[in-house]
Amino acid sequence: QQLEMDIKIMLDPENMDNKAALKHPNDETRLPLITKKKSAPMCSQQTGKGHTVPSPRPLPAFHHRGCALPLVEGDTPKGDLTSHRLILPAAQRTLPAPPVVPKAAPFPGFPRQLKKSAGAIFGTHSSRKGNLAPLPCSSSVVSARKSKPEWMYPAQQLQSEVHVPSHTQDPCMDWDVAVHRGTADHKAPGCLALQHHHHSSWGSIVGFLEHTEKPLKDHTIPLATINSQKLAQITPDFTFDENPPKSAALSVIKNHSAVEKISTPAGQSCRGQGGTAGAAAEIQGWWWCPGTAVVPAGWQQRAPGVVSTAWRSWQRLARLRNALREARRRHLENFYSRAKHLAANWNRIRTSRRTIIHIPSLGYSQHTREHIADLALQQNLQMGRLCDILDANVDVIYICPLALSEELLQYYNKLLGLQAAVRSGNPEDMADLQDRFKILTPEAINSFPEHHMCLATLLKYSPRTIRRIRVLIQSRAAYVVGGFPHQDELAVADALQVPVLGSEPAVARLYSSKSGSRSLFASAGVPTPPGAGGIRSREQLLRALSQLILDNVEVQRWLFKVDGERGGDGTASCDVISHLECHPWIQQERHRLGPEAWSESQARELALVKISQELPGLLAQHVQPVNEKRFPTWEKFLQTFLTQGGAIEAFPLSASVTNLTVDLLIEPTGEVTMVASGDQLHAEGPLRSSGTTIPQRSVDPEVLKVLCWKIGEACKSKGVLGYFSVDFVAFTHPQTREQQVWATDLDLCYSDQLALTQLLLYMTDGNLDCGSSRLQGPPASKESKSQRIQHEGTKPAAPRSPRCAVASSQLRHSSLLGISYSLLLHTCKARGVGFDLQEKQGTVFVLYEDQKRHILGMITIGEDLQGVLLTFARNLFIIHQEISAPNMQGETNFKMAVQDIEAILGVTAENKLRWEEDQPWEADAVKE
């Protein structure tokens, strides 16, 4: 009975009998009178102080005076209404609470210019001495409207056409279904009655309603009324999942004319992407005369459509941001949930049949990606990830950022098919392993050519590739091994419902930065270069550098590293001491006072002032960025340095410096493992790595093991998971003559060195023990056979022989474009450049793409480091001879790679490599 009475009141609020039925003797609440007038009266009210003020009107939906609905609780601001100027301080007004509160649809407030004009039209309010000019009452407004029809917003017309029936005969005949902003209330009395009387076809009704709600929600229709009678009649003609035509959907909407008008209003050009900016530009293009009521021509026709469209565009943008924020929160929650499951089952998963989904994505910031030349190619330098199929239980899905040709696909099919032949030493044992690995290219790689999207984002927007991956990983364990983490990598993993063996993107960005890695190394307690991090202002830079120079006067060169850059691009160096004019005076004073007195003397403070005064001019003249093309001046570099933040570090105090990289893995169970190590090669300058010699031999393995264990434990405590690499620098201190090792960089991602190491182990059937820095492989087949014949079993089988390798993924030569890969491989084979399956040594090429063909990868494998280095340099010389003409040498870094090898060997080109005089190297390394 109570429900029936509530429904009667809602359908006929003007009926006095319905109101009387709710009135109780002890209840003084009065129901508001809801009229059908177009405007609410603005009557004066006498206050206790004798002032006459207009009664504040309740705020209606859409902010127009034609609505008499009371102010609902959801629309009132929090706090005192007087403080928000909705109720004047002198007014005493009680807002009646209606039994059925309509939901007010929000509408944009007028711009500031419109508010001023409204004051000019309706009267100016003055707060002086409590006087207030009253607004015209409703009667005058109504009389004015009778003389001239008032223009109405489409949303206002939409609401005015929505009427409530005054009587109820049959619930399924007269009750309507109200759709507020594209959502129907299925618990409303009309829907409940419709479900009760048409329960047999309720499924079709619900399906029809869902398809009808979508266009109403897309166009943000504030209110629509669906005729339940027509709805019940038309739905049997449609199935649950059938999408009805637009005409059928409009036929069941009572106020369909207003719905059509608001879905295609004037100013529709401001919808969609850039809608807000377009509407803002349109509004800013109008002019206004201050202090008058004069408006530009066409205001009544243009302003409402543009302003309302701009507001709806802003609302859609806000909803999109909220949806994106919610989606990322959900992806992160699922990331940690699946990580817990992976940790709980890791011991079983890593020994059972599984699929590894490799996504070599570089998810750096947008600013960093925009300055990575050939981003797609740089994300494809880790083809060695395919070699995970060396484990018989592993299948690999490799997501490739480039569309590989059939020639390249056949090359990797043959290369990976050598696994059985490598083990036996017989080329006839090659097998077809195409069912063990798949190379998939997202279909979106050509859809965003100018957006510099990382591979994970492109995969996210490639539904066909996502569906294919789902099919390939059905009914088996799978997990993702990404590159540098990105939010969209979590979205892809969520879509595939698989865990990620990697760190959270925010953690990776923080501790992979130069300042973040210094703080992590400090928490790990490992030696680092003297320096300072977190620098973001010019004053902070000068103050920190001055203090560092004064505390470390023996340091000749200082490095400046931008936090968010990679590969040495954001690094610059400066030989400060050799250009510091006050340095001789500082040395003289230090020697005169002695170390203890110097630290507390005023001369030290004076030295600090002198250094800080000299530094600005010194840095402007003598700083040398690694990437001079991007940073031609100190100011250009400093702008990026201060924008992203950065760190200052000392360069080692020795002329002979070795850089090395160690790759580690933090398993889901927390175990820290060293998986690769190597000494760096520098074909493009001392501050940019271009290759590696495997394994490393510059640092005592036990010392390196302790340092890596400390860093691994620190990373684990920060939430790091998966693969990451640490860069060290080793040198002999000029005074103590002892080796020092500094930790200099941290990259929380899968490295190029690790991918090359995987291919090395695949081609040698070897084993790399990073704890002892030993790479071992089975003995050569011929050697084993001769030993068996000679000793006839009297001697045990030969132990695994040592191996070493030189590998690079950054060998560049512009003339490679003029020769096909098949011809290049054939030519190299004719010149003795190839791989011997029986000896398990030789040269293996890594091919990345066949469009530009200007970058090549190469691994040279042998038994001793000197021989491997010489073979690597010889290969570079042969390739250069075959692809270059005497008058067209091309742009390359081959020469600098050879020079670096010469420095390692301690020999010159004249007595070891004998480069021919008729083939001069005219093009040095390209400066990026």
PDB file of C-alpha atoms in Angstrom, residues 336-349 499 501 667-670 721:
ATOM      1  CA  TYR A 336      50.436  -7.870  -8.056  1.00  0.00           C
ATOM      2  CA  SER A 337      47.790 -10.560  -7.663  1.00  0.00           C
ATOM      3  CA  ARG A 338      49.223 -12.622 -10.525  1.00  0.00           C
ATOM      4  CA  ALA A 339      52.766 -11.953  -9.275  1.00  0.00           C
ATOM      5  CA  LYS A 340      51.835 -13.613  -5.972  1.00  0.00           C
ATOM      6  CA  HIS A 341      50.430 -16.586  -7.844  1.00  0.00           C
ATOM      7  CA  LEU A 342      53.581 -16.797  -9.984  1.00  0.00           C
ATOM      8  CA  ALA A 343      55.774 -16.769  -6.867  1.00  0.00           C
ATOM      9  CA  ALA A 344      53.719 -19.479  -5.190  1.00  0.00           C
ATOM     10  CA  ASN A 345      53.974 -21.773  -8.238  1.00  0.00           C
ATOM     11  CA  TRP A 346      57.362 -20.731  -9.651  1.00  0.00           C
ATOM     12  CA  ASN A 347      59.238 -23.901  -8.755  1.00  0.00           C
ATOM     13  CA  ARG A 348      56.638 -25.948 -10.605  1.00  0.00           C
ATOM     14  CA  ILE A 349      56.251 -23.561 -13.557  1.00  0.00           C
ATOM     15  CA  PRO A 499      51.626 -12.665 -14.986  1.00  0.00           C
ATOM     16  CA  LEU A 501      58.128 -11.376 -14.778  1.00  0.00           C
ATOM     17  CA  GLU A 667      63.084 -14.748  -9.450  1.00  0.00           C
ATOM     18  CA  PRO A 668      59.508 -14.607  -8.115  1.00  0.00           C
ATOM     19  CA  THR A 669      60.701 -16.610  -5.103  1.00  0.00           C
ATOM     20  CA  GLY A 670      63.243 -13.885  -4.261  1.00  0.00           C
ATOM     21  CA  LEU A 721      61.431  -8.289  -9.987  1.00  0.00           C
TER      22      LEU A 721
END
